[in-house]
PDB file of C-alpha atoms in Angstrom:
ATOM      1  CA  MET U  17     -95.609-168.412 -47.948  1.00 94.00           C
ATOM      2  CA  LYS U  18     -95.263-171.709 -49.797  1.00 96.00           C
ATOM      3  CA  ILE U  19     -92.016-173.022 -51.260  1.00 97.00           C
ATOM      4  CA  ASP U  20     -92.610-175.699 -53.904  1.00 97.00           C
ATOM      5  CA  PHE U  21     -89.431-177.786 -54.117  1.00 97.00           C
ATOM      6  CA  ASN U  22     -91.046-179.761 -56.969  1.00 97.00           C
ATOM      7  CA  ASN U  23     -90.560-176.667 -59.154  1.00 97.00           C
ATOM      8  CA  ILE U  24     -86.997-175.820 -58.084  1.00 98.00           C
ATOM      9  CA  GLN U  25     -84.299-177.132 -60.407  1.00 98.00           C
ATOM     10  CA  GLU U  26     -81.768-179.430 -58.742  1.00 98.00           C
ATOM     11  CA  GLU U  27     -78.123-178.342 -58.904  1.00 98.00           C
ATOM     12  CA  HIS U  28     -75.279-180.884 -58.996  1.00 98.00           C
ATOM     13  CA  ILE U  29     -72.226-179.476 -57.196  1.00 97.00           C
ATOM     14  CA  PRO U  30     -69.060-181.618 -57.230  1.00 97.00           C
ATOM     15  CA  GLY U  31     -66.753-181.460 -54.196  1.00 98.00           C
ATOM     16  CA  PHE U  32     -69.054-179.192 -52.159  1.00 97.00           C
ATOM     17  CA  LYS U  33     -67.028-177.442 -49.440  1.00 97.00           C
ATOM     18  CA  GLY U  34     -64.144-179.813 -50.201  1.00 98.00           C
ATOM     19  CA  GLY U  35     -66.236-182.967 -49.867  1.00 98.00           C
ATOM     20  CA  GLU U  36     -66.293-186.101 -52.012  1.00 98.00           C
ATOM     21  CA  GLY U  37     -68.679-186.869 -54.870  1.00 98.00           C
ATOM     22  CA  VAL U  38     -71.595-184.653 -55.853  1.00 96.00           C
ATOM     23  CA  PHE U  39     -73.958-182.563 -53.725  1.00 97.00           C
ATOM     24  CA  ASN U  40     -77.437-182.691 -55.349  1.00 98.00           C
ATOM     25  CA  VAL U  41     -79.471-179.781 -54.001  1.00 98.00           C
ATOM     26  CA  LYS U  42     -82.619-177.729 -54.507  1.00 98.00           C
ATOM     27  CA  THR U  43     -82.296-174.347 -52.794  1.00 98.00           C
ATOM     28  CA  TYR U  44     -84.617-171.518 -51.891  1.00 98.00           C
ATOM     29  CA  PHE U  45     -82.657-168.375 -50.892  1.00 98.00           C
ATOM     30  CA  ASP U  46     -84.367-165.179 -49.730  1.00 97.00           C
ATOM     31  CA  GLY U  47     -81.180-163.122 -49.622  1.00 96.00           C
ATOM     32  CA  THR U  48     -80.574-163.989 -45.962  1.00 97.00           C
ATOM     33  CA  ASN U  49     -81.549-167.604 -45.238  1.00 97.00           C
ATOM     34  CA  ARG U  50     -81.255-170.830 -47.270  1.00 98.00           C
ATOM     35  CA  ILE U  51     -83.796-173.625 -47.257  1.00 98.00           C
ATOM     36  CA  MET U  52     -82.584-176.780 -48.989  1.00 98.00           C
ATOM     37  CA  GLU U  53     -83.627-180.257 -49.964  1.00 98.00           C
ATOM     38  CA  PHE U  54     -80.608-182.355 -50.897  1.00 98.00           C
ATOM     39  CA  ARG U  55     -79.231-185.826 -51.640  1.00 98.00           C
ATOM     40  CA  LEU U  56     -75.812-187.345 -51.082  1.00 98.00           C
ATOM     41  CA  MET U  57     -75.196-190.529 -53.032  1.00 97.00           C
ATOM     42  CA  PRO U  58     -73.201-193.339 -51.356  1.00 98.00           C
ATOM     43  CA  GLY U  59     -69.549-192.287 -51.149  1.00 98.00           C
ATOM     44  CA  SER U  60     -70.380-188.566 -51.180  1.00 98.00           C
ATOM     45  CA  SER U  61     -69.913-185.927 -48.504  1.00 98.00           C
ATOM     46  CA  ILE U  62     -70.141-182.254 -47.659  1.00 98.00           C
ATOM     47  CA  GLY U  63     -66.672-181.136 -46.596  1.00 98.00           C
ATOM     48  CA  LEU U  64     -65.778-179.925 -43.129  1.00 98.00           C
ATOM     49  CA  HIS U  65     -66.737-176.271 -42.687  1.00 98.00           C
ATOM     50  CA  ARG U  66     -67.430-173.763 -39.905  1.00 98.00           C
ATOM     51  CA  HIS U  67     -70.626-171.747 -39.583  1.00 98.00           C
ATOM     52  CA  GLU U  68     -69.846-168.065 -39.063  1.00 97.00           C
ATOM     53  CA  GLY U  69     -72.795-165.672 -38.877  1.00 97.00           C
ATOM     54  CA  ASN U  70     -75.313-168.495 -39.367  1.00 98.00           C
ATOM     55  CA  SER U  71     -76.385-171.860 -38.037  1.00 98.00           C
ATOM     56  CA  GLU U  72     -77.696-174.999 -39.756  1.00 98.00           C
ATOM     57  CA  ILE U  73     -80.427-177.498 -38.983  1.00 98.00           C
ATOM     58  CA  ILE U  74     -80.485-180.739 -41.007  1.00 98.00           C
ATOM     59  CA  ARG U  75     -83.323-183.289 -40.836  1.00 98.00           C
ATOM     60  CA  ILE U  76     -82.647-186.730 -42.279  1.00 98.00           C
ATOM     61  CA  LEU U  77     -85.547-187.755 -44.537  1.00 98.00           C
ATOM     62  CA  SER U  78     -84.191-191.141 -45.642  1.00 98.00           C
ATOM     63  CA  GLY U  79     -80.980-193.115 -45.718  1.00 98.00           C
ATOM     64  CA  CYS U  80     -78.168-193.327 -43.177  1.00 97.00           C
ATOM     65  CA  GLY U  81     -74.914-191.492 -42.705  1.00 98.00           C
ATOM     66  CA  TYR U  82     -73.037-189.501 -40.129  1.00 98.00           C
ATOM     67  CA  VAL U  83     -71.799-186.043 -39.245  1.00 98.00           C
ATOM     68  CA  LEU U  84     -68.378-185.097 -38.013  1.00 98.00           C
ATOM     69  CA  TYR U  85     -69.354-182.429 -35.500  1.00 98.00           C
ATOM     70  CA  GLU U  86     -66.660-180.642 -33.530  1.00 95.00           C
ATOM     71  CA  GLY U  87     -64.403-183.706 -33.914  1.00 92.00           C
ATOM     72  CA  GLU U  88     -67.057-186.265 -32.904  1.00 98.00           C
ATOM     73  CA  ARG U  89     -68.591-188.803 -35.306  1.00 98.00           C
ATOM     74  CA  ILE U  90     -72.368-189.029 -34.839  1.00 98.00           C
ATOM     75  CA  GLY U  91     -74.529-191.534 -36.740  1.00 98.00           C
ATOM     76  CA  LEU U  92     -77.724-190.260 -38.371  1.00 98.00           C
ATOM     77  CA  SER U  93     -80.760-191.987 -39.899  1.00 98.00           C
ATOM     78  CA  ALA U  94     -84.286-191.098 -41.030  1.00 98.00           C
ATOM     79  CA  GLY U  95     -86.047-188.862 -38.519  1.00 98.00           C
ATOM     80  CA  ASP U  96     -82.873-187.587 -36.839  1.00 98.00           C
ATOM     81  CA  VAL U  97     -82.038-183.884 -36.712  1.00 98.00           C
ATOM     82  CA  HIS U  98     -78.514-182.470 -36.592  1.00 98.00           C
ATOM     83  CA  TYR U  99     -77.970-178.907 -35.365  1.00 98.00           C
ATOM     84  CA  CYS U 100     -74.751-176.985 -36.016  1.00 98.00           C
ATOM     85  CA  PRO U 101     -74.814-173.666 -34.126  1.00 98.00           C
ATOM     86  CA  GLU U 102     -72.876-170.600 -35.185  1.00 98.00           C
ATOM     87  CA  GLY U 103     -69.135-170.913 -34.568  1.00 98.00           C
ATOM     88  CA  CYS U 104     -69.144-174.724 -34.819  1.00 98.00           C
ATOM     89  CA  SER U 105     -67.802-177.034 -37.548  1.00 98.00           C
ATOM     90  CA  HIS U 106     -69.326-180.049 -39.218  1.00 98.00           C
ATOM     91  CA  SER U 107     -69.254-182.346 -42.237  1.00 98.00           C
ATOM     92  CA  LEU U 108     -71.951-184.711 -43.513  1.00 98.00           C
ATOM     93  CA  VAL U 109     -71.121-188.126 -44.999  1.00 98.00           C
ATOM     94  CA  CYS U 110     -73.050-190.802 -46.863  1.00 98.00           C
ATOM     95  CA  PRO U 111     -70.689-193.812 -46.588  1.00 98.00           C
ATOM     96  CA  ALA U 112     -69.667-195.689 -49.738  1.00 98.00           C
ATOM     97  CA  ASP U 113     -71.339-198.866 -48.438  1.00 97.00           C
ATOM     98  CA  ALA U 114     -74.704-197.147 -47.791  1.00 97.00           C
ATOM     99  CA  ALA U 115     -77.677-198.974 -49.316  1.00 97.00           C
ATOM    100  CA  GLU U 116     -79.310-195.749 -50.533  1.00 97.00           C
ATOM    101  CA  PRO U 117     -78.709-192.009 -50.868  1.00 98.00           C
ATOM    102  CA  LEU U 118     -78.834-189.787 -47.788  1.00 98.00           C
ATOM    103  CA  CYS U 119     -81.788-187.426 -48.341  1.00 98.00           C
ATOM    104  CA  CYS U 120     -82.126-184.345 -46.148  1.00 98.00           C
ATOM    105  CA  PHE U 121     -83.976-181.099 -45.554  1.00 98.00           C
ATOM    106  CA  ALA U 122     -81.894-178.245 -44.171  1.00 98.00           C
ATOM    107  CA  VAL U 123     -82.156-174.623 -43.099  1.00 98.00           C
ATOM    108  CA  VAL U 124     -79.140-172.325 -42.901  1.00 98.00           C
ATOM    109  CA  ALA U 125     -80.340-169.334 -40.900  1.00 97.00           C
ATOM    110  CA  LYS U 126     -78.503-166.106 -40.234  1.00 96.00           C
ATOM    111  CA  VAL U 127     -77.978-165.418 -36.539  1.00 88.00           C
TER     112      VAL U 127
END
């Protein structure tokens, strides 16, 4: 199966999960799992949330930012992967002083 993100329309979701700014995302959803390519502009974030019944893997494609994972702040940059297993909480932030957007590829998989 091939998923062509070039032909998926980008959504612009303000305040995603209680975060700041706009979450710019292209999503493929098969009814169970979500595969996403997304951007957070400087000063934007995905709000703190807990994964229940699923887990999430995020690979940083470009830019820099950080996650708040189970109360710990962890810096992320291109090439890094963040994993949030089921039952854990996290938030993703692109700081206001970032030089460029935080671009990521993510999979939210049902467990």
